[in-house]
mmCIF file with all atom_site columns, C-alpha atoms in Angstrom:
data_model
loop_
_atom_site.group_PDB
_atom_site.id
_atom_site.type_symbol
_atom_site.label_atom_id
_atom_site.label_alt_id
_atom_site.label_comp_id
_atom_site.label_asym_id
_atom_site.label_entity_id
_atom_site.label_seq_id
_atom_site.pdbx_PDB_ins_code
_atom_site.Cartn_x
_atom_site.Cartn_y
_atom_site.Cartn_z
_atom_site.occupancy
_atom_site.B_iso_or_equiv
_atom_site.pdbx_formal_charge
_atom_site.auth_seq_id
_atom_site.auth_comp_id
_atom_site.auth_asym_id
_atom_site.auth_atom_id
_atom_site.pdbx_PDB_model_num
ATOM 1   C CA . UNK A 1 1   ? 76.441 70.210 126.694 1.00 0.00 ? 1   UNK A CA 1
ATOM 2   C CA . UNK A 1 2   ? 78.226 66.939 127.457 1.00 0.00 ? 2   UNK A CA 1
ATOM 3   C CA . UNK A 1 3   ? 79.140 65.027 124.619 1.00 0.00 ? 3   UNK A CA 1
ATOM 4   C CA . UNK A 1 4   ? 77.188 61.400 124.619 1.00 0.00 ? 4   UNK A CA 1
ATOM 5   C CA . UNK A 1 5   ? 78.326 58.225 122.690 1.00 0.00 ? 5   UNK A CA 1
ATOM 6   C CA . UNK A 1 6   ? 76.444 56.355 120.802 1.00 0.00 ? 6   UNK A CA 1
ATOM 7   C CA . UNK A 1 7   ? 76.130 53.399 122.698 1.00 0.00 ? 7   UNK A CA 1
ATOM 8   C CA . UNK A 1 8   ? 74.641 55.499 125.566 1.00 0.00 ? 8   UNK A CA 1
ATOM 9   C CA . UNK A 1 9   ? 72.377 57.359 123.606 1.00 0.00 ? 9   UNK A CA 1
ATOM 10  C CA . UNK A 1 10  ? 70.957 53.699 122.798 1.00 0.00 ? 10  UNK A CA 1
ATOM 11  C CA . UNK A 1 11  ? 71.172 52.651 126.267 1.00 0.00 ? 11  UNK A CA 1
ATOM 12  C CA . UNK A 1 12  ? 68.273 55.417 127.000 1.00 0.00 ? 12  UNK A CA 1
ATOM 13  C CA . UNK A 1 13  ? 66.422 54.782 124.161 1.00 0.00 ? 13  UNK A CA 1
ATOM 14  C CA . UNK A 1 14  ? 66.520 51.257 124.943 1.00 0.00 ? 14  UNK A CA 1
ATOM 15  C CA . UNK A 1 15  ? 65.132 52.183 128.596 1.00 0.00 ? 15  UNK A CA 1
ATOM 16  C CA . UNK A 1 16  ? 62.217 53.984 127.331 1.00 0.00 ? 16  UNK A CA 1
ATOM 17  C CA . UNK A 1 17  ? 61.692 51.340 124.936 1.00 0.00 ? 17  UNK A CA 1
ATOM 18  C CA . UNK A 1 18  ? 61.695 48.740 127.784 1.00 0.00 ? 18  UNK A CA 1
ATOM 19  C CA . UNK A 1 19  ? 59.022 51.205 130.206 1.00 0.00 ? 19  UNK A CA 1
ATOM 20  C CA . UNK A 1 20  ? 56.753 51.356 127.314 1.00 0.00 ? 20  UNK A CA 1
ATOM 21  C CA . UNK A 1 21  ? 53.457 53.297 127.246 1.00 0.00 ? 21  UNK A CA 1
ATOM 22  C CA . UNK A 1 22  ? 52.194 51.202 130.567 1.00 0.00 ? 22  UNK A CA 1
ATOM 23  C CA . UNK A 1 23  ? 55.244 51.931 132.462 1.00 0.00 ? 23  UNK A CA 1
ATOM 24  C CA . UNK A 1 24  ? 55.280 55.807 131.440 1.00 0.00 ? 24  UNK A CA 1
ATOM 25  C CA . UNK A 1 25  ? 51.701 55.915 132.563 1.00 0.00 ? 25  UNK A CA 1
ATOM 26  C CA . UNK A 1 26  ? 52.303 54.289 136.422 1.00 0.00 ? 26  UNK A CA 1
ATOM 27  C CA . UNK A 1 27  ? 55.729 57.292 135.933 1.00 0.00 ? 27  UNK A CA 1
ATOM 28  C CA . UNK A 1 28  ? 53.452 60.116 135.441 1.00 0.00 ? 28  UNK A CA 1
ATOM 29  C CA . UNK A 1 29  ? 50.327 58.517 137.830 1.00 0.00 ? 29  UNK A CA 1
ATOM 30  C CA . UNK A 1 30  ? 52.583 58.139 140.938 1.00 0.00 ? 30  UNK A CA 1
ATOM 31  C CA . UNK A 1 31  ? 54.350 61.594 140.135 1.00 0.00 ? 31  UNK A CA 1
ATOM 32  C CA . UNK A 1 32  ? 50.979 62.960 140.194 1.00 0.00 ? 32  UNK A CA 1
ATOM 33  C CA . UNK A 1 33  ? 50.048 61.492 143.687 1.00 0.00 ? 33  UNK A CA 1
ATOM 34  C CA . UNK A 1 34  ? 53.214 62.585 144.886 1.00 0.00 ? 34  UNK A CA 1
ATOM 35  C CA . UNK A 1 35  ? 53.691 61.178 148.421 1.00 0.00 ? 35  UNK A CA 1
ATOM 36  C CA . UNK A 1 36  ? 50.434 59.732 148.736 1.00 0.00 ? 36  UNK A CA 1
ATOM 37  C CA . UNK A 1 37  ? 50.761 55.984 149.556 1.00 0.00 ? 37  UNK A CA 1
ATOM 38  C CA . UNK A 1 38  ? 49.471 54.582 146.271 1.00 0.00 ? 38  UNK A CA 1
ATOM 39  C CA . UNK A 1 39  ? 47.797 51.075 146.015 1.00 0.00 ? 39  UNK A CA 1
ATOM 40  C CA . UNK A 1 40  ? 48.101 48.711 143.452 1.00 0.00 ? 40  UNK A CA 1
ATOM 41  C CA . UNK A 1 41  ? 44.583 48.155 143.029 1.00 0.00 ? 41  UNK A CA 1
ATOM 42  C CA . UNK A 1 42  ? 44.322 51.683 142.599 1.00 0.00 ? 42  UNK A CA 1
ATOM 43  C CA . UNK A 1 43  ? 46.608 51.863 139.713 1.00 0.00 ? 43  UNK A CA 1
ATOM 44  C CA . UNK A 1 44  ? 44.846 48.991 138.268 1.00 0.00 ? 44  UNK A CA 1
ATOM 45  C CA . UNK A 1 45  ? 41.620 50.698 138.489 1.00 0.00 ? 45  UNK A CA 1
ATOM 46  C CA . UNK A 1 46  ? 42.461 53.942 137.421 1.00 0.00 ? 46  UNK A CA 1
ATOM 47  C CA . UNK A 1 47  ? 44.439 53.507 134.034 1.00 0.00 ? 47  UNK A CA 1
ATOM 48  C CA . UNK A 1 48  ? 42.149 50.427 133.088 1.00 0.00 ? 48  UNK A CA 1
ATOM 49  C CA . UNK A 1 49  ? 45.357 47.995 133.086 1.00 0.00 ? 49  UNK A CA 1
ATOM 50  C CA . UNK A 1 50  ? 44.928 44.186 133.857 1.00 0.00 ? 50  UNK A CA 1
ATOM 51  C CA . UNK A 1 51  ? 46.200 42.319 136.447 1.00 0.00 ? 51  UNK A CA 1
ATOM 52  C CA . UNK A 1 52  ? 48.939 40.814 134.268 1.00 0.00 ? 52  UNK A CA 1
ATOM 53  C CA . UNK A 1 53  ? 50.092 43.966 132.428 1.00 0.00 ? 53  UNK A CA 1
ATOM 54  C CA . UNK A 1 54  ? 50.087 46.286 135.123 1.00 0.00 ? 54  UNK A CA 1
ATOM 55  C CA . UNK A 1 55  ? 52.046 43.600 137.530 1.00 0.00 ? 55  UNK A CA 1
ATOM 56  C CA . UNK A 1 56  ? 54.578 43.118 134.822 1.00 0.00 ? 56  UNK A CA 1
ATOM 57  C CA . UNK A 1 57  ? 55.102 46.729 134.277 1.00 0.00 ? 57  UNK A CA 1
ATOM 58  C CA . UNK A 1 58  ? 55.411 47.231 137.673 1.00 0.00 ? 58  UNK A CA 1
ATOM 59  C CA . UNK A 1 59  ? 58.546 44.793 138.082 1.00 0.00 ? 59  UNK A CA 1
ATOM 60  C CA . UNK A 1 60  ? 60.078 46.077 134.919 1.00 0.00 ? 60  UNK A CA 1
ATOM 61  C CA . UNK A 1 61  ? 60.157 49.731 136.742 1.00 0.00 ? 61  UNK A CA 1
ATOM 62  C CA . UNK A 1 62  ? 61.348 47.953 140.000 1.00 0.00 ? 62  UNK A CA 1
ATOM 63  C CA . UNK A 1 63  ? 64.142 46.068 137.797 1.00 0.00 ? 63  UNK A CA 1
ATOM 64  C CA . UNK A 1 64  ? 65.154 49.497 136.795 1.00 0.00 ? 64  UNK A CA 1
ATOM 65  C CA . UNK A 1 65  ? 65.110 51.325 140.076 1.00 0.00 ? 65  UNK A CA 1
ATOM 66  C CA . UNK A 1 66  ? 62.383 53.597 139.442 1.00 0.00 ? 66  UNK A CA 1
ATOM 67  C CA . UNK A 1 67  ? 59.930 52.297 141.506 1.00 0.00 ? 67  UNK A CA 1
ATOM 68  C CA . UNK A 1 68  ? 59.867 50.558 145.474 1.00 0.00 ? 68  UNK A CA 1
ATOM 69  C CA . UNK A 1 69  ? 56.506 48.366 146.123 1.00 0.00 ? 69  UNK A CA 1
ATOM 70  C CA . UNK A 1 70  ? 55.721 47.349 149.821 1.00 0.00 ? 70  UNK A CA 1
ATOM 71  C CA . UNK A 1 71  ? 53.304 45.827 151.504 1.00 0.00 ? 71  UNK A CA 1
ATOM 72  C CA . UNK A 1 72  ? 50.749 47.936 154.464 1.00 0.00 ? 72  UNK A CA 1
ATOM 73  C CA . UNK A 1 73  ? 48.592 45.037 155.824 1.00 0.00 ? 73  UNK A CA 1
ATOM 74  C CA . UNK A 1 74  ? 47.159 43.064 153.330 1.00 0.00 ? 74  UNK A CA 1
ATOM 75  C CA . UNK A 1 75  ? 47.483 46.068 150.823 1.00 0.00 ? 75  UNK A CA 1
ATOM 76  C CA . UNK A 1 76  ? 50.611 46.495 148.264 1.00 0.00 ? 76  UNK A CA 1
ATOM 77  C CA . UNK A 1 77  ? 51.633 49.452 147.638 1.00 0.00 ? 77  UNK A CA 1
ATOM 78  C CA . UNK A 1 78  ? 53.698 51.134 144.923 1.00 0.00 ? 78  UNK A CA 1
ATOM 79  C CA . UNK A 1 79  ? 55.947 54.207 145.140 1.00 0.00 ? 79  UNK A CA 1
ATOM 80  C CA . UNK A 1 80  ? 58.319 55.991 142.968 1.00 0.00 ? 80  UNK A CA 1
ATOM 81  C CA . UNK A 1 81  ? 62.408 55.896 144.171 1.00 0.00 ? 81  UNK A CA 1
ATOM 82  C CA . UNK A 1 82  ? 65.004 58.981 144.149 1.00 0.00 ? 82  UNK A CA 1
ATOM 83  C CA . UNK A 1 83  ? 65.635 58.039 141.078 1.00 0.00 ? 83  UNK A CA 1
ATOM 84  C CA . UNK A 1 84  ? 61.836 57.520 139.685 1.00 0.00 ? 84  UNK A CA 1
ATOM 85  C CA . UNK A 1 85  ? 61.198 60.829 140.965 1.00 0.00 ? 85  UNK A CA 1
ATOM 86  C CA . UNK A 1 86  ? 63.987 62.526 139.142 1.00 0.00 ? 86  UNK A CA 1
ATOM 87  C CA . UNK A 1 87  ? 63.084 60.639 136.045 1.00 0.00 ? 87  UNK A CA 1
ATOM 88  C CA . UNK A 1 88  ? 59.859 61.706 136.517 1.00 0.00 ? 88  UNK A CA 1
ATOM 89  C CA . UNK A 1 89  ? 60.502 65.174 136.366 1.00 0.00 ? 89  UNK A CA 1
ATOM 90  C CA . UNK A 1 90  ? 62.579 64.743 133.249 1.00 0.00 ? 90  UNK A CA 1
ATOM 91  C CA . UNK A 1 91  ? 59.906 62.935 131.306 1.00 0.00 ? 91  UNK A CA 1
ATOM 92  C CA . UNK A 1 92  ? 57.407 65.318 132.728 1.00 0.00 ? 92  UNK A CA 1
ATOM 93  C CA . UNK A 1 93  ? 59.797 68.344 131.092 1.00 0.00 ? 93  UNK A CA 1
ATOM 94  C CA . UNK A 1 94  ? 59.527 66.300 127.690 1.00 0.00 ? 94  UNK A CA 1
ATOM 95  C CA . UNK A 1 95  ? 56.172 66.182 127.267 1.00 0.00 ? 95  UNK A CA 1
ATOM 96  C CA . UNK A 1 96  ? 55.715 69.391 128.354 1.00 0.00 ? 96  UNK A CA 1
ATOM 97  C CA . UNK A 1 97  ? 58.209 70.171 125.256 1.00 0.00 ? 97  UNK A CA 1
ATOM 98  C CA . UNK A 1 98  ? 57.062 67.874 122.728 1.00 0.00 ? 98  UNK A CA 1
ATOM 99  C CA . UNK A 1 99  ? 52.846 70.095 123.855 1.00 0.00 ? 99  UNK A CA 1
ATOM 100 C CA . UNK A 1 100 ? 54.804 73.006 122.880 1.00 0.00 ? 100 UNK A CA 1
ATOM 101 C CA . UNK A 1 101 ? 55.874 71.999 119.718 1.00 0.00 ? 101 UNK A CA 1
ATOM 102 C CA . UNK A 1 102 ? 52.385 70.072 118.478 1.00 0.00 ? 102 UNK A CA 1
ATOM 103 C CA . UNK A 1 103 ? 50.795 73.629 119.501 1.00 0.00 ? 103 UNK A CA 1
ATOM 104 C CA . UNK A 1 104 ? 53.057 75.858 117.599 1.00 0.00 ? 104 UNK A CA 1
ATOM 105 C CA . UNK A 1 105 ? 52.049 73.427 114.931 1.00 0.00 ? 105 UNK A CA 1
ATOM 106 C CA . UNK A 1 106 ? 48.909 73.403 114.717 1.00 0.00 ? 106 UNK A CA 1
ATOM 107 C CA . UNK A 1 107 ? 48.715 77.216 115.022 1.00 0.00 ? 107 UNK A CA 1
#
């Protein structure tokens, strides 16, 4: 296993700290929908987020490269990048990991 510093270890934790529950929910919705063109609306509908929130959250994951937004018509669309994908998948392995454990514990 590499060997991390510090300062990087912080770096990520200061990431996840900055996507917040919000921006882990759009993660996991758009992962879901895979390539499916995803409107904003949508999002907004279907995790119950306001306007404000959900807009802000969206251009914190743009800021950090894990999302693209465009616009089809009069619609906006949001989609994950590369990168949001293979962050995705990563956070998708960790909470897979962190069920497992909260099982074995409650067994």
């Amino acid at each position: 296993m590499p060997k991390c510093s510090i300062a990087h270890r912080r770096l990520g934790v200061k990431v996840i700290e900055e996507l917040g529950e919000r921006g882990i929910l759009i993660i996991f919705y758009l992962m879901r929908k895979g390539k499916e063109i995803v409107k904003i609306s949508d999002l907004k509908q279907d995790l119950h987020m306001g306007s404000a929130a959900l807009y802000a959250t969206i251009e914190r994951l743009r800021g950090l490269g894990l999302v693209k937004t465009r616009r089809i018509g009069v619609v906006r669309a949001v989609e994950l990048t590369e990168d949001g994908l293979k962050f995705a998948e990563k956070l998708k392995e960790l909470d897979d990991l962190l069920r497992e454990i909260a099982r074995k514990r409650a067994q």
